[in-house]
């Protein structure tokens, strides 16, 4: 979920002819997630022409952070 959230945060900032692929994903697990829905939020932390950094948090149904991630992505032309 955190990889998808960070990837979507970057993809939302790119023109349609560009795409991004994760090259590194560092995840910190804060606490066990309770059964039930999980929600991820992500934000773009830094971006240039060829790379981006995004950060995300994963919340359980009570709003508690259960995991955090920092992703590095390479930006490239779509094929």
PDB file of N, CA and C in Angstrom:
ATOM      1  N   UNK A   1       0.814  -1.197   0.000  1.00  0.00           N
ATOM      2  CA  UNK A   1       0.000   0.000   0.000  1.00  0.00           C
ATOM      3  C   UNK A   1       0.854   1.255   0.000  1.00  0.00           C
ATOM      4  N   UNK A   2       1.936   1.251   0.750  1.00  0.00           N
ATOM      5  CA  UNK A   2       2.779   2.442   0.812  1.00  0.00           C
ATOM      6  C   UNK A   2       3.508   2.676  -0.506  1.00  0.00           C
ATOM      7  N   UNK A   3       3.903   1.624  -1.196  1.00  0.00           N
ATOM      8  CA  UNK A   3       4.523   1.776  -2.509  1.00  0.00           C
ATOM      9  C   UNK A   3       3.521   2.373  -3.492  1.00  0.00           C
ATOM     10  N   UNK A   4       2.300   1.879  -3.484  1.00  0.00           N
ATOM     11  CA  UNK A   4       1.255   2.425  -4.366  1.00  0.00           C
ATOM     12  C   UNK A   4       0.958   3.883  -4.035  1.00  0.00           C
ATOM     13  N   UNK A   5       0.878   4.203  -2.764  1.00  0.00           N
ATOM     14  CA  UNK A   5       0.559   5.576  -2.359  1.00  0.00           C
ATOM     15  C   UNK A   5       1.657   6.548  -2.788  1.00  0.00           C
ATOM     16  N   UNK A   6       2.920   6.188  -2.566  1.00  0.00           N
ATOM     17  CA  UNK A   6       3.999   7.082  -2.965  1.00  0.00           C
ATOM     18  C   UNK A   6       4.086   7.190  -4.489  1.00  0.00           C
ATOM     19  N   UNK A   7       3.898   6.083  -5.172  1.00  0.00           N
ATOM     20  CA  UNK A   7       3.914   6.109  -6.639  1.00  0.00           C
ATOM     21  C   UNK A   7       2.813   6.985  -7.201  1.00  0.00           C
ATOM     22  N   UNK A   8       1.612   6.878  -6.642  1.00  0.00           N
ATOM     23  CA  UNK A   8       0.499   7.712  -7.107  1.00  0.00           C
ATOM     24  C   UNK A   8       0.736   9.190  -6.819  1.00  0.00           C
ATOM     25  N   UNK A   9       1.373   9.501  -5.707  1.00  0.00           N
ATOM     26  CA  UNK A   9       1.677  10.903  -5.392  1.00  0.00           C
ATOM     27  C   UNK A   9       2.600  11.497  -6.454  1.00  0.00           C
ATOM     28  N   UNK A  10       3.574  10.722  -6.900  1.00  0.00           N
ATOM     29  CA  UNK A  10       4.490  11.202  -7.942  1.00  0.00           C
ATOM     30  C   UNK A  10       3.778  11.250  -9.284  1.00  0.00           C
ATOM     31  N   UNK A  11       3.066  10.188  -9.636  1.00  0.00           N
ATOM     32  CA  UNK A  11       2.394  10.128 -10.943  1.00  0.00           C
ATOM     33  C   UNK A  11       1.403  11.278 -11.122  1.00  0.00           C
ATOM     34  N   UNK A  12       0.779  11.713 -10.053  1.00  0.00           N
ATOM     35  CA  UNK A  12      -0.196  12.811 -10.141  1.00  0.00           C
ATOM     36  C   UNK A  12       0.464  14.121 -10.570  1.00  0.00           C
ATOM     37  N   UNK A  13       1.764  14.238 -10.372  1.00  0.00           N
ATOM     38  CA  UNK A  13       2.465  15.478 -10.720  1.00  0.00           C
ATOM     39  C   UNK A  13       3.102  15.436 -12.109  1.00  0.00           C
ATOM     40  N   UNK A  14       3.008  14.309 -12.795  1.00  0.00           N
ATOM     41  CA  UNK A  14       3.698  14.145 -14.076  1.00  0.00           C
ATOM     42  C   UNK A  14       2.753  14.329 -15.257  1.00  0.00           C
ATOM     43  N   UNK A  15       3.294  14.813 -16.383  1.00  0.00           N
ATOM     44  CA  UNK A  15       2.485  14.837 -17.613  1.00  0.00           C
ATOM     45  C   UNK A  15       2.256  13.408 -18.099  1.00  0.00           C
ATOM     46  N   UNK A  16       1.266  13.215 -18.942  1.00  0.00           N
ATOM     47  CA  UNK A  16       0.852  11.870 -19.356  1.00  0.00           C
ATOM     48  C   UNK A  16       1.943  11.093 -20.109  1.00  0.00           C
ATOM     49  N   UNK A  17       2.913  11.771 -20.692  1.00  0.00           N
ATOM     50  CA  UNK A  17       3.964  11.063 -21.426  1.00  0.00           C
ATOM     51  C   UNK A  17       5.116  10.597 -20.534  1.00  0.00           C
ATOM     52  N   UNK A  18       5.034  10.884 -19.250  1.00  0.00           N
ATOM     53  CA  UNK A  18       6.079  10.473 -18.302  1.00  0.00           C
ATOM     54  C   UNK A  18       5.503   9.463 -17.319  1.00  0.00           C
ATOM     55  N   UNK A  19       6.379   8.640 -16.745  1.00  0.00           N
ATOM     56  CA  UNK A  19       5.984   7.682 -15.720  1.00  0.00           C
ATOM     57  C   UNK A  19       7.089   7.621 -14.672  1.00  0.00           C
ATOM     58  N   UNK A  20       6.836   6.911 -13.598  1.00  0.00           N
ATOM     59  CA  UNK A  20       7.826   6.793 -12.526  1.00  0.00           C
ATOM     60  C   UNK A  20       7.868   5.352 -12.021  1.00  0.00           C
ATOM     61  N   UNK A  21       9.056   4.906 -11.670  1.00  0.00           N
ATOM     62  CA  UNK A  21       9.234   3.568 -11.104  1.00  0.00           C
ATOM     63  C   UNK A  21       9.998   3.687  -9.790  1.00  0.00           C
ATOM     64  N   UNK A  22       9.590   2.911  -8.813  1.00  0.00           N
ATOM     65  CA  UNK A  22      10.243   2.930  -7.504  1.00  0.00           C
ATOM     66  C   UNK A  22      11.613   2.286  -7.602  1.00  0.00           C
ATOM     67  N   UNK A  23      12.629   2.986  -7.107  1.00  0.00           N
ATOM     68  CA  UNK A  23      13.979   2.431  -7.057  1.00  0.00           C
ATOM     69  C   UNK A  23      14.401   2.095  -5.628  1.00  0.00           C
ATOM     70  N   UNK A  24      13.708   2.704  -4.656  1.00  0.00           N
ATOM     71  CA  UNK A  24      14.016   2.424  -3.250  1.00  0.00           C
ATOM     72  C   UNK A  24      12.769   2.729  -2.435  1.00  0.00           C
ATOM     73  N   UNK A  25      12.474   1.858  -1.479  1.00  0.00           N
ATOM     74  CA  UNK A  25      11.348   2.068  -0.575  1.00  0.00           C
ATOM     75  C   UNK A  25      11.793   1.683   0.828  1.00  0.00           C
ATOM     76  N   UNK A  26      11.928   2.674   1.697  1.00  0.00           N
ATOM     77  CA  UNK A  26      12.299   2.433   3.093  1.00  0.00           C
ATOM     78  C   UNK A  26      11.038   2.521   3.935  1.00  0.00           C
ATOM     79  N   UNK A  27      10.737   1.448   4.652  1.00  0.00           N
ATOM     80  CA  UNK A  27       9.507   1.365   5.429  1.00  0.00           C
ATOM     81  C   UNK A  27       9.826   1.189   6.903  1.00  0.00           C
ATOM     82  N   UNK A  28       9.108   1.919   7.736  1.00  0.00           N
ATOM     83  CA  UNK A  28       9.198   1.780   9.184  1.00  0.00           C
ATOM     84  C   UNK A  28       7.847   1.312   9.683  1.00  0.00           C
ATOM     85  N   UNK A  29       7.842   0.182  10.374  1.00  0.00           N
ATOM     86  CA  UNK A  29       6.605  -0.346  10.943  1.00  0.00           C
ATOM     87  C   UNK A  29       6.494   0.164  12.377  1.00  0.00           C
ATOM     88  N   UNK A  30       5.466   0.955  12.650  1.00  0.00           N
ATOM     89  CA  UNK A  30       5.323   1.639  13.931  1.00  0.00           C
ATOM     90  C   UNK A  30       4.653   0.749  14.964  1.00  0.00           C
ATOM     91  N   UNK A  31       3.561   0.079  14.568  1.00  0.00           N
ATOM     92  CA  UNK A  31       2.834  -0.802  15.487  1.00  0.00           C
ATOM     93  C   UNK A  31       2.019  -1.781  14.663  1.00  0.00           C
ATOM     94  N   UNK A  32       1.590  -2.878  15.260  1.00  0.00           N
ATOM     95  CA  UNK A  32       0.748  -3.823  14.513  1.00  0.00           C
ATOM     96  C   UNK A  32      -0.577  -3.164  14.112  1.00  0.00           C
ATOM     97  N   UNK A  33      -1.022  -3.467  12.923  1.00  0.00           N
ATOM     98  CA  UNK A  33      -2.308  -2.938  12.444  1.00  0.00           C
ATOM     99  C   UNK A  33      -3.434  -3.822  12.955  1.00  0.00           C
ATOM    100  N   UNK A  34      -4.473  -3.187  13.469  1.00  0.00           N
ATOM    101  CA  UNK A  34      -5.661  -3.924  13.893  1.00  0.00           C
ATOM    102  C   UNK A  34      -6.418  -4.389  12.661  1.00  0.00           C
ATOM    103  N   UNK A  35      -7.237  -5.423  12.819  1.00  0.00           N
ATOM    104  CA  UNK A  35      -8.083  -5.855  11.716  1.00  0.00           C
ATOM    105  C   UNK A  35      -9.021  -4.726  11.322  1.00  0.00           C
ATOM    106  N   UNK A  36      -9.247  -4.587  10.033  1.00  0.00           N
ATOM    107  CA  UNK A  36     -10.132  -3.538   9.551  1.00  0.00           C
ATOM    108  C   UNK A  36      -9.471  -2.746   8.449  1.00  0.00           C
ATOM    109  N   UNK A  37     -10.149  -1.703   7.993  1.00  0.00           N
ATOM    110  CA  UNK A  37      -9.621  -0.922   6.877  1.00  0.00           C
ATOM    111  C   UNK A  37      -8.346  -0.165   7.244  1.00  0.00           C
ATOM    112  N   UNK A  38      -7.492  -0.015   6.246  1.00  0.00           N
ATOM    113  CA  UNK A  38      -6.281   0.787   6.372  1.00  0.00           C
ATOM    114  C   UNK A  38      -6.345   1.897   5.330  1.00  0.00           C
ATOM    115  N   UNK A  39      -5.793   3.054   5.673  1.00  0.00           N
ATOM    116  CA  UNK A  39      -5.795   4.199   4.774  1.00  0.00           C
ATOM    117  C   UNK A  39      -4.374   4.719   4.640  1.00  0.00           C
ATOM    118  N   UNK A  40      -3.950   4.960   3.409  1.00  0.00           N
ATOM    119  CA  UNK A  40      -2.622   5.519   3.161  1.00  0.00           C
ATOM    120  C   UNK A  40      -2.763   6.956   2.669  1.00  0.00           C
ATOM    121  N   UNK A  41      -1.872   7.814   3.152  1.00  0.00           N
ATOM    122  CA  UNK A  41      -1.768   9.173   2.622  1.00  0.00           C
ATOM    123  C   UNK A  41      -0.316   9.383   2.209  1.00  0.00           C
ATOM    124  N   UNK A  42      -0.118  10.124   1.130  1.00  0.00           N
ATOM    125  CA  UNK A  42       1.237  10.340   0.631  1.00  0.00           C
ATOM    126  C   UNK A  42       1.381  11.762   0.127  1.00  0.00           C
ATOM    127  N   UNK A  43       2.642  12.227   0.109  1.00  0.00           N
ATOM    128  CA  UNK A  43       2.921  13.560  -0.410  1.00  0.00           C
ATOM    129  C   UNK A  43       4.249  13.525  -1.147  1.00  0.00           C
ATOM    130  N   UNK A  44       4.342  14.379  -2.123  1.00  0.00           N
ATOM    131  CA  UNK A  44       5.568  14.549  -2.887  1.00  0.00           C
ATOM    132  C   UNK A  44       6.503  15.427  -2.079  1.00  0.00           C
ATOM    133  N   UNK A  45       7.693  14.928  -1.751  1.00  0.00           N
ATOM    134  CA  UNK A  45       8.637  15.688  -0.938  1.00  0.00           C
ATOM    135  C   UNK A  45       9.632  16.468  -1.789  1.00  0.00           C
ATOM    136  N   UNK A  46      10.017  15.896  -2.939  1.00  0.00           N
ATOM    137  CA  UNK A  46      11.020  16.530  -3.791  1.00  0.00           C
ATOM    138  C   UNK A  46      10.914  15.920  -5.178  1.00  0.00           C
ATOM    139  N   UNK A  47      11.117  16.738  -6.208  1.00  0.00           N
ATOM    140  CA  UNK A  47      11.072  16.220  -7.570  1.00  0.00           C
ATOM    141  C   UNK A  47      11.918  17.088  -8.485  1.00  0.00           C
ATOM    142  N   UNK A  48      12.648  16.432  -9.386  1.00  0.00           N
ATOM    143  CA  UNK A  48      13.315  17.135 -10.476  1.00  0.00           C
ATOM    144  C   UNK A  48      12.974  16.410 -11.770  1.00  0.00           C
ATOM    145  N   UNK A  49      13.688  16.695 -12.836  1.00  0.00           N
ATOM    146  CA  UNK A  49      13.356  16.116 -14.147  1.00  0.00           C
ATOM    147  C   UNK A  49      13.460  14.594 -14.184  1.00  0.00           C
ATOM    148  N   UNK A  50      14.400  14.016 -13.408  1.00  0.00           N
ATOM    149  CA  UNK A  50      14.676  12.583 -13.506  1.00  0.00           C
ATOM    150  C   UNK A  50      14.334  11.760 -12.274  1.00  0.00           C
ATOM    151  N   UNK A  51      14.026  12.391 -11.169  1.00  0.00           N
ATOM    152  CA  UNK A  51      13.776  11.625  -9.950  1.00  0.00           C
ATOM    153  C   UNK A  51      12.801  12.357  -9.033  1.00  0.00           C
ATOM    154  N   UNK A  52      12.274  11.590  -8.090  1.00  0.00           N
ATOM    155  CA  UNK A  52      11.342  12.162  -7.117  1.00  0.00           C
ATOM    156  C   UNK A  52      11.472  11.407  -5.798  1.00  0.00           C
ATOM    157  N   UNK A  53      11.082  12.087  -4.734  1.00  0.00           N
ATOM    158  CA  UNK A  53      11.012  11.486  -3.407  1.00  0.00           C
ATOM    159  C   UNK A  53       9.603  11.740  -2.878  1.00  0.00           C
ATOM    160  N   UNK A  54       8.967  10.692  -2.373  1.00  0.00           N
ATOM    161  CA  UNK A  54       7.639  10.815  -1.792  1.00  0.00           C
ATOM    162  C   UNK A  54       7.636  10.132  -0.433  1.00  0.00           C
ATOM    163  N   UNK A  55       6.769  10.609   0.447  1.00  0.00           N
ATOM    164  CA  UNK A  55       6.638  10.043   1.784  1.00  0.00           C
ATOM    165  C   UNK A  55       5.183   9.673   2.013  1.00  0.00           C
ATOM    166  N   UNK A  56       4.961   8.618   2.787  1.00  0.00           N
ATOM    167  CA  UNK A  56       3.591   8.164   3.031  1.00  0.00           C
ATOM    168  C   UNK A  56       3.445   7.629   4.452  1.00  0.00           C
ATOM    169  N   UNK A  57       2.203   7.650   4.917  1.00  0.00           N
ATOM    170  CA  UNK A  57       1.853   7.054   6.206  1.00  0.00           C
ATOM    171  C   UNK A  57       0.649   6.143   6.007  1.00  0.00           C
ATOM    172  N   UNK A  58       0.601   5.076   6.789  1.00  0.00           N
ATOM    173  CA  UNK A  58      -0.503   4.129   6.744  1.00  0.00           C
ATOM    174  C   UNK A  58      -1.215   4.178   8.093  1.00  0.00           C
ATOM    175  N   UNK A  59      -2.523   4.405   8.056  1.00  0.00           N
ATOM    176  CA  UNK A  59      -3.330   4.554   9.269  1.00  0.00           C
ATOM    177  C   UNK A  59      -4.300   3.396   9.413  1.00  0.00           C
ATOM    178  N   UNK A  60      -4.544   2.977  10.662  1.00  0.00           N
ATOM    179  CA  UNK A  60      -5.580   1.972  10.895  1.00  0.00           C
ATOM    180  C   UNK A  60      -6.928   2.670  11.046  1.00  0.00           C
ATOM    181  N   UNK A  61      -7.982   1.900  11.303  1.00  0.00           N
ATOM    182  CA  UNK A  61      -9.335   2.461  11.348  1.00  0.00           C
ATOM    183  C   UNK A  61      -9.556   3.430  12.504  1.00  0.00           C
ATOM    184  N   UNK A  62      -8.685   3.409  13.512  1.00  0.00           N
ATOM    185  CA  UNK A  62      -8.816   4.355  14.622  1.00  0.00           C
ATOM    186  C   UNK A  62      -7.961   5.606  14.415  1.00  0.00           C
ATOM    187  N   UNK A  63      -7.298   5.699  13.248  1.00  0.00           N
ATOM    188  CA  UNK A  63      -6.495   6.880  12.943  1.00  0.00           C
ATOM    189  C   UNK A  63      -5.061   6.816  13.437  1.00  0.00           C
ATOM    190  N   UNK A  64      -4.649   5.668  13.955  1.00  0.00           N
ATOM    191  CA  UNK A  64      -3.284   5.515  14.453  1.00  0.00           C
ATOM    192  C   UNK A  64      -2.338   5.173  13.304  1.00  0.00           C
ATOM    193  N   UNK A  65      -1.161   5.787  13.286  1.00  0.00           N
ATOM    194  CA  UNK A  65      -0.153   5.467  12.279  1.00  0.00           C
ATOM    195  C   UNK A  65       0.414   4.086  12.588  1.00  0.00           C
ATOM    196  N   UNK A  66       0.375   3.199  11.593  1.00  0.00           N
ATOM    197  CA  UNK A  66       0.924   1.852  11.778  1.00  0.00           C
ATOM    198  C   UNK A  66       2.217   1.647  10.984  1.00  0.00           C
ATOM    199  N   UNK A  67       2.448   2.484   9.952  1.00  0.00           N
ATOM    200  CA  UNK A  67       3.684   2.378   9.168  1.00  0.00           C
ATOM    201  C   UNK A  67       3.930   3.693   8.430  1.00  0.00           C
ATOM    202  N   UNK A  68       5.217   3.920   8.135  1.00  0.00           N
ATOM    203  CA  UNK A  68       5.636   5.089   7.351  1.00  0.00           C
ATOM    204  C   UNK A  68       6.613   4.607   6.282  1.00  0.00           C
ATOM    205  N   UNK A  69       6.662   5.344   5.179  1.00  0.00           N
ATOM    206  CA  UNK A  69       7.613   4.982   4.125  1.00  0.00           C
ATOM    207  C   UNK A  69       8.155   6.227   3.440  1.00  0.00           C
ATOM    208  N   UNK A  70       9.355   6.076   2.920  1.00  0.00           N
ATOM    209  CA  UNK A  70       9.991   7.098   2.074  1.00  0.00           C
ATOM    210  C   UNK A  70      10.417   6.380   0.807  1.00  0.00           C
ATOM    211  N   UNK A  71       9.986   6.884  -0.332  1.00  0.00           N
ATOM    212  CA  UNK A  71      10.291   6.233  -1.605  1.00  0.00           C
ATOM    213  C   UNK A  71      11.094   7.156  -2.503  1.00  0.00           C
ATOM    214  N   UNK A  72      12.036   6.563  -3.218  1.00  0.00           N
ATOM    215  CA  UNK A  72      12.770   7.253  -4.267  1.00  0.00           C
ATOM    216  C   UNK A  72      12.307   6.649  -5.578  1.00  0.00           C
ATOM    217  N   UNK A  73      11.982   7.494  -6.540  1.00  0.00           N
ATOM    218  CA  UNK A  73      11.473   7.026  -7.825  1.00  0.00           C
ATOM    219  C   UNK A  73      12.246   7.654  -8.975  1.00  0.00           C
ATOM    220  N   UNK A  74      12.424   6.886 -10.041  1.00  0.00           N
ATOM    221  CA  UNK A  74      13.039   7.396 -11.260  1.00  0.00           C
ATOM    222  C   UNK A  74      11.931   7.801 -12.216  1.00  0.00           C
ATOM    223  N   UNK A  75      12.062   8.978 -12.788  1.00  0.00           N
ATOM    224  CA  UNK A  75      11.085   9.478 -13.748  1.00  0.00           C
ATOM    225  C   UNK A  75      11.629   9.247 -15.144  1.00  0.00           C
ATOM    226  N   UNK A  76      10.764   8.729 -16.030  1.00  0.00           N
ATOM    227  CA  UNK A  76      11.202   8.420 -17.391  1.00  0.00           C
ATOM    228  C   UNK A  76      10.056   8.568 -18.382  1.00  0.00           C
ATOM    229  N   UNK A  77      10.406   8.555 -19.664  1.00  0.00           N
ATOM    230  CA  UNK A  77       9.409   8.596 -20.727  1.00  0.00           C
ATOM    231  C   UNK A  77       8.616   7.305 -20.732  1.00  0.00           C
ATOM    232  N   UNK A  78       7.318   7.393 -20.993  1.00  0.00           N
ATOM    233  CA  UNK A  78       6.519   6.193 -21.199  1.00  0.00           C
ATOM    234  C   UNK A  78       6.908   5.548 -22.506  1.00  0.00           C
ATOM    235  N   UNK A  79       6.827   4.239 -22.570  1.00  0.00           N
ATOM    236  CA  UNK A  79       7.110   3.521 -23.824  1.00  0.00           C
ATOM    237  C   UNK A  79       5.845   3.231 -24.550  1.00  0.00           C
TER     238      UNK A  79
END
